[in-house]
Amino acid sequence: MNEQGDDRVIRVSDLMGPEVHTIDGLATAAEAMATMKQLQISSLVVNRRDDNDELGVVTVSDLAREVITRDRAPDRVNVYEIMTKPALTVRSGMLARYAVRLLVRFGVSRALVVDDDGTPRGLVTLRDLVLGLTPE
């Protein structure tokens, strides 16, 4: 039995959202907002510039904090100015309970899910993880 008192093994890959929506760091905040609205999502993965670069994430919260509340023009702010980089990542094979601990420790609500090669495979939120670990 595991710490939750049952014998289920639940991995991040079982609970993640499988789609990765990306945007370029040179895109504007307005473009990011329009993409999020169109796709009905709250975050975008920011592409690497080259092989030595890391992935980033831009969220609705970033847009609210860095653009809206500061009265900045969304068409004059680039995504790279407001994104979180490097993005917090978890491996798809990680046990979900450890991913919860990681997100809580860093005070974030989502993580980018990557395979063993660092290729993005999806996003997982604290909500996905907690509800996915809830006993039936």
mmCIF file of C-alpha atoms in Angstrom:
data_model
loop_
_atom_site.group_PDB
_atom_site.id
_atom_site.type_symbol
_atom_site.label_atom_id
_atom_site.label_comp_id
_atom_site.label_asym_id
_atom_site.label_seq_id
_atom_site.Cartn_x
_atom_site.Cartn_y
_atom_site.Cartn_z
ATOM 1 C CA MET A 1 0.000 0.000 0.000
ATOM 2 C CA ASN A 2 1.126 3.555 -0.675
ATOM 3 C CA GLU A 3 0.827 6.619 1.557
ATOM 4 C CA GLN A 4 -2.785 7.172 0.510
ATOM 5 C CA GLY A 5 -3.801 3.746 1.842
ATOM 6 C CA ASP A 6 -4.460 2.066 -1.510
ATOM 7 C CA ASP A 7 -2.393 0.243 -4.072
ATOM 8 C CA ARG A 8 -3.021 2.410 -7.134
ATOM 9 C CA VAL A 9 0.039 3.760 -8.917
ATOM 10 C CA ILE A 10 -0.908 7.075 -10.483
ATOM 11 C CA ARG A 11 1.644 8.847 -12.623
ATOM 12 C CA VAL A 12 1.670 12.392 -13.958
ATOM 13 C CA SER A 13 1.031 11.006 -17.466
ATOM 14 C CA ASP A 14 -2.298 9.590 -16.204
ATOM 15 C CA LEU A 15 -3.530 13.038 -15.138
ATOM 16 C CA MET A 16 -1.905 15.577 -17.466
ATOM 17 C CA GLY A 17 -3.582 17.495 -20.225
ATOM 18 C CA PRO A 18 -2.037 15.969 -23.360
ATOM 19 C CA GLU A 19 -2.030 19.055 -25.555
ATOM 20 C CA VAL A 20 0.884 21.462 -25.635
ATOM 21 C CA HIS A 21 0.010 24.871 -27.038
ATOM 22 C CA THR A 22 3.061 26.975 -27.780
ATOM 23 C CA ILE A 23 3.918 30.560 -28.587
ATOM 24 C CA ASP A 24 7.111 32.334 -29.575
ATOM 25 C CA GLY A 25 8.771 34.587 -27.011
ATOM 26 C CA LEU A 26 8.720 37.461 -29.519
ATOM 27 C CA ALA A 27 4.922 37.287 -29.808
ATOM 28 C CA THR A 28 3.023 40.073 -28.080
ATOM 29 C CA ALA A 29 0.963 39.791 -24.937
ATOM 30 C CA ALA A 30 -2.050 40.639 -27.116
ATOM 31 C CA GLU A 31 -1.316 37.609 -29.317
ATOM 32 C CA ALA A 32 -0.947 35.402 -26.248
ATOM 33 C CA MET A 33 -4.249 36.673 -24.846
ATOM 34 C CA ALA A 34 -6.038 36.077 -28.166
ATOM 35 C CA THR A 35 -4.622 32.558 -28.441
ATOM 36 C CA MET A 36 -5.646 31.696 -24.887
ATOM 37 C CA LYS A 37 -9.126 33.062 -25.476
ATOM 38 C CA GLN A 38 -9.552 31.188 -28.759
ATOM 39 C CA LEU A 39 -8.318 27.874 -27.309
ATOM 40 C CA GLN A 40 -10.015 28.439 -23.919
ATOM 41 C CA ILE A 41 -6.799 27.767 -22.005
ATOM 42 C CA SER A 42 -4.925 29.646 -19.298
ATOM 43 C CA SER A 43 -1.285 29.047 -20.218
ATOM 44 C CA LEU A 44 1.048 28.665 -23.190
ATOM 45 C CA VAL A 45 4.449 27.046 -23.464
ATOM 46 C CA VAL A 46 7.072 29.465 -24.782
ATOM 47 C CA ASN A 47 9.294 27.860 -27.413
ATOM 48 C CA ARG A 48 13.039 27.515 -27.019
ATOM 49 C CA ARG A 49 15.130 29.938 -29.082
ATOM 50 C CA ASP A 50 17.765 27.266 -29.730
ATOM 51 C CA ASP A 51 18.979 23.892 -28.435
ATOM 52 C CA ASN A 52 20.728 25.500 -25.455
ATOM 53 C CA ASP A 53 17.644 27.404 -24.342
ATOM 54 C CA GLU A 54 14.966 26.341 -21.870
ATOM 55 C CA LEU A 55 11.198 26.283 -22.238
ATOM 56 C CA GLY A 56 9.100 28.992 -20.654
ATOM 57 C CA VAL A 57 5.455 29.355 -19.675
ATOM 58 C CA VAL A 58 3.186 32.364 -19.868
ATOM 59 C CA THR A 59 -0.076 32.289 -17.924
ATOM 60 C CA VAL A 60 -3.224 34.344 -17.525
ATOM 61 C CA SER A 61 -1.849 35.358 -14.123
ATOM 62 C CA ASP A 62 1.340 36.674 -15.773
ATOM 63 C CA LEU A 63 -0.763 38.704 -18.196
ATOM 64 C CA ALA A 64 -2.951 40.053 -15.392
ATOM 65 C CA ARG A 65 -0.009 40.954 -13.131
ATOM 66 C CA GLU A 66 2.462 42.289 -15.704
ATOM 67 C CA VAL A 67 0.197 43.829 -18.345
ATOM 68 C CA ILE A 68 -3.356 44.543 -17.184
ATOM 69 C CA THR A 69 -2.692 45.801 -13.644
ATOM 70 C CA ARG A 70 0.254 47.897 -14.804
ATOM 71 C CA ASP A 71 -1.773 49.509 -17.615
ATOM 72 C CA ARG A 72 0.738 48.363 -20.246
ATOM 73 C CA ALA A 73 -0.392 48.092 -23.857
ATOM 74 C CA PRO A 74 -0.699 44.349 -24.638
ATOM 75 C CA ASP A 75 0.437 44.933 -28.219
ATOM 76 C CA ARG A 76 3.666 46.556 -26.979
ATOM 77 C CA VAL A 77 4.740 43.870 -24.491
ATOM 78 C CA ASN A 78 6.517 40.749 -25.678
ATOM 79 C CA VAL A 79 5.847 37.358 -24.129
ATOM 80 C CA TYR A 80 9.523 36.947 -23.200
ATOM 81 C CA GLU A 81 9.222 39.990 -20.901
ATOM 82 C CA ILE A 82 6.512 38.447 -18.730
ATOM 83 C CA MET A 83 6.964 34.667 -18.971
ATOM 84 C CA THR A 84 8.363 32.317 -16.345
ATOM 85 C CA LYS A 85 11.593 30.755 -17.548
ATOM 86 C CA PRO A 86 12.765 28.119 -17.089
ATOM 87 C CA ALA A 87 9.384 26.473 -16.694
ATOM 88 C CA LEU A 88 8.981 24.096 -13.794
ATOM 89 C CA THR A 89 8.958 20.635 -15.368
ATOM 90 C CA VAL A 90 8.011 17.179 -14.174
ATOM 91 C CA ARG A 91 8.691 13.901 -15.938
ATOM 92 C CA SER A 92 5.630 12.146 -17.339
ATOM 93 C CA GLY A 93 6.539 8.993 -15.394
ATOM 94 C CA MET A 94 6.801 10.730 -12.010
ATOM 95 C CA LEU A 95 4.358 9.542 -9.366
ATOM 96 C CA ALA A 96 1.544 12.078 -9.084
ATOM 97 C CA ARG A 97 1.953 12.435 -5.310
ATOM 98 C CA TYR A 98 5.540 13.619 -5.791
ATOM 99 C CA ALA A 99 4.437 16.105 -8.428
ATOM 100 C CA VAL A 100 1.937 17.527 -5.921
ATOM 101 C CA ARG A 101 4.728 17.975 -3.389
ATOM 102 C CA LEU A 102 6.900 19.718 -5.969
ATOM 103 C CA LEU A 103 4.210 22.164 -7.092
ATOM 104 C CA VAL A 104 3.272 22.975 -3.495
ATOM 105 C CA ARG A 105 6.906 23.461 -2.492
ATOM 106 C CA PHE A 106 7.429 25.982 -5.298
ATOM 107 C CA GLY A 107 4.037 27.636 -4.857
ATOM 108 C CA VAL A 108 2.926 27.120 -8.449
ATOM 109 C CA SER A 109 -0.328 25.836 -9.869
ATOM 110 C CA ARG A 110 0.992 24.028 -12.946
ATOM 111 C CA ALA A 111 4.010 22.305 -14.405
ATOM 112 C CA LEU A 112 5.141 21.417 -17.873
ATOM 113 C CA VAL A 113 5.253 17.654 -18.389
ATOM 114 C CA VAL A 114 8.267 16.387 -20.321
ATOM 115 C CA ASP A 115 9.487 12.985 -21.421
ATOM 116 C CA ASP A 116 12.919 11.649 -20.515
ATOM 117 C CA ASP A 117 14.457 13.626 -23.408
ATOM 118 C CA GLY A 118 12.978 16.936 -22.209
ATOM 119 C CA THR A 119 10.385 17.073 -25.001
ATOM 120 C CA PRO A 120 7.145 18.723 -23.817
ATOM 121 C CA ARG A 121 4.249 16.251 -23.616
ATOM 122 C CA GLY A 122 1.579 18.218 -21.796
ATOM 123 C CA LEU A 123 0.706 20.343 -18.797
ATOM 124 C CA VAL A 124 -0.503 19.263 -15.396
ATOM 125 C CA THR A 125 -2.175 21.466 -12.824
ATOM 126 C CA LEU A 126 -2.377 21.108 -9.081
ATOM 127 C CA ARG A 127 -6.114 20.670 -9.555
ATOM 128 C CA ASP A 128 -5.570 17.778 -12.017
ATOM 129 C CA LEU A 129 -3.209 16.099 -9.580
ATOM 130 C CA VAL A 130 -5.228 16.512 -6.396
ATOM 131 C CA LEU A 131 -8.523 15.461 -7.957
ATOM 132 C CA GLY A 132 -6.798 12.585 -9.752
ATOM 133 C CA LEU A 133 -5.451 11.308 -6.442
ATOM 134 C CA THR A 134 -8.834 11.540 -4.717
ATOM 135 C CA PRO A 135 -10.001 8.063 -3.706
ATOM 136 C CA GLU A 136 -13.036 6.770 -5.594
#
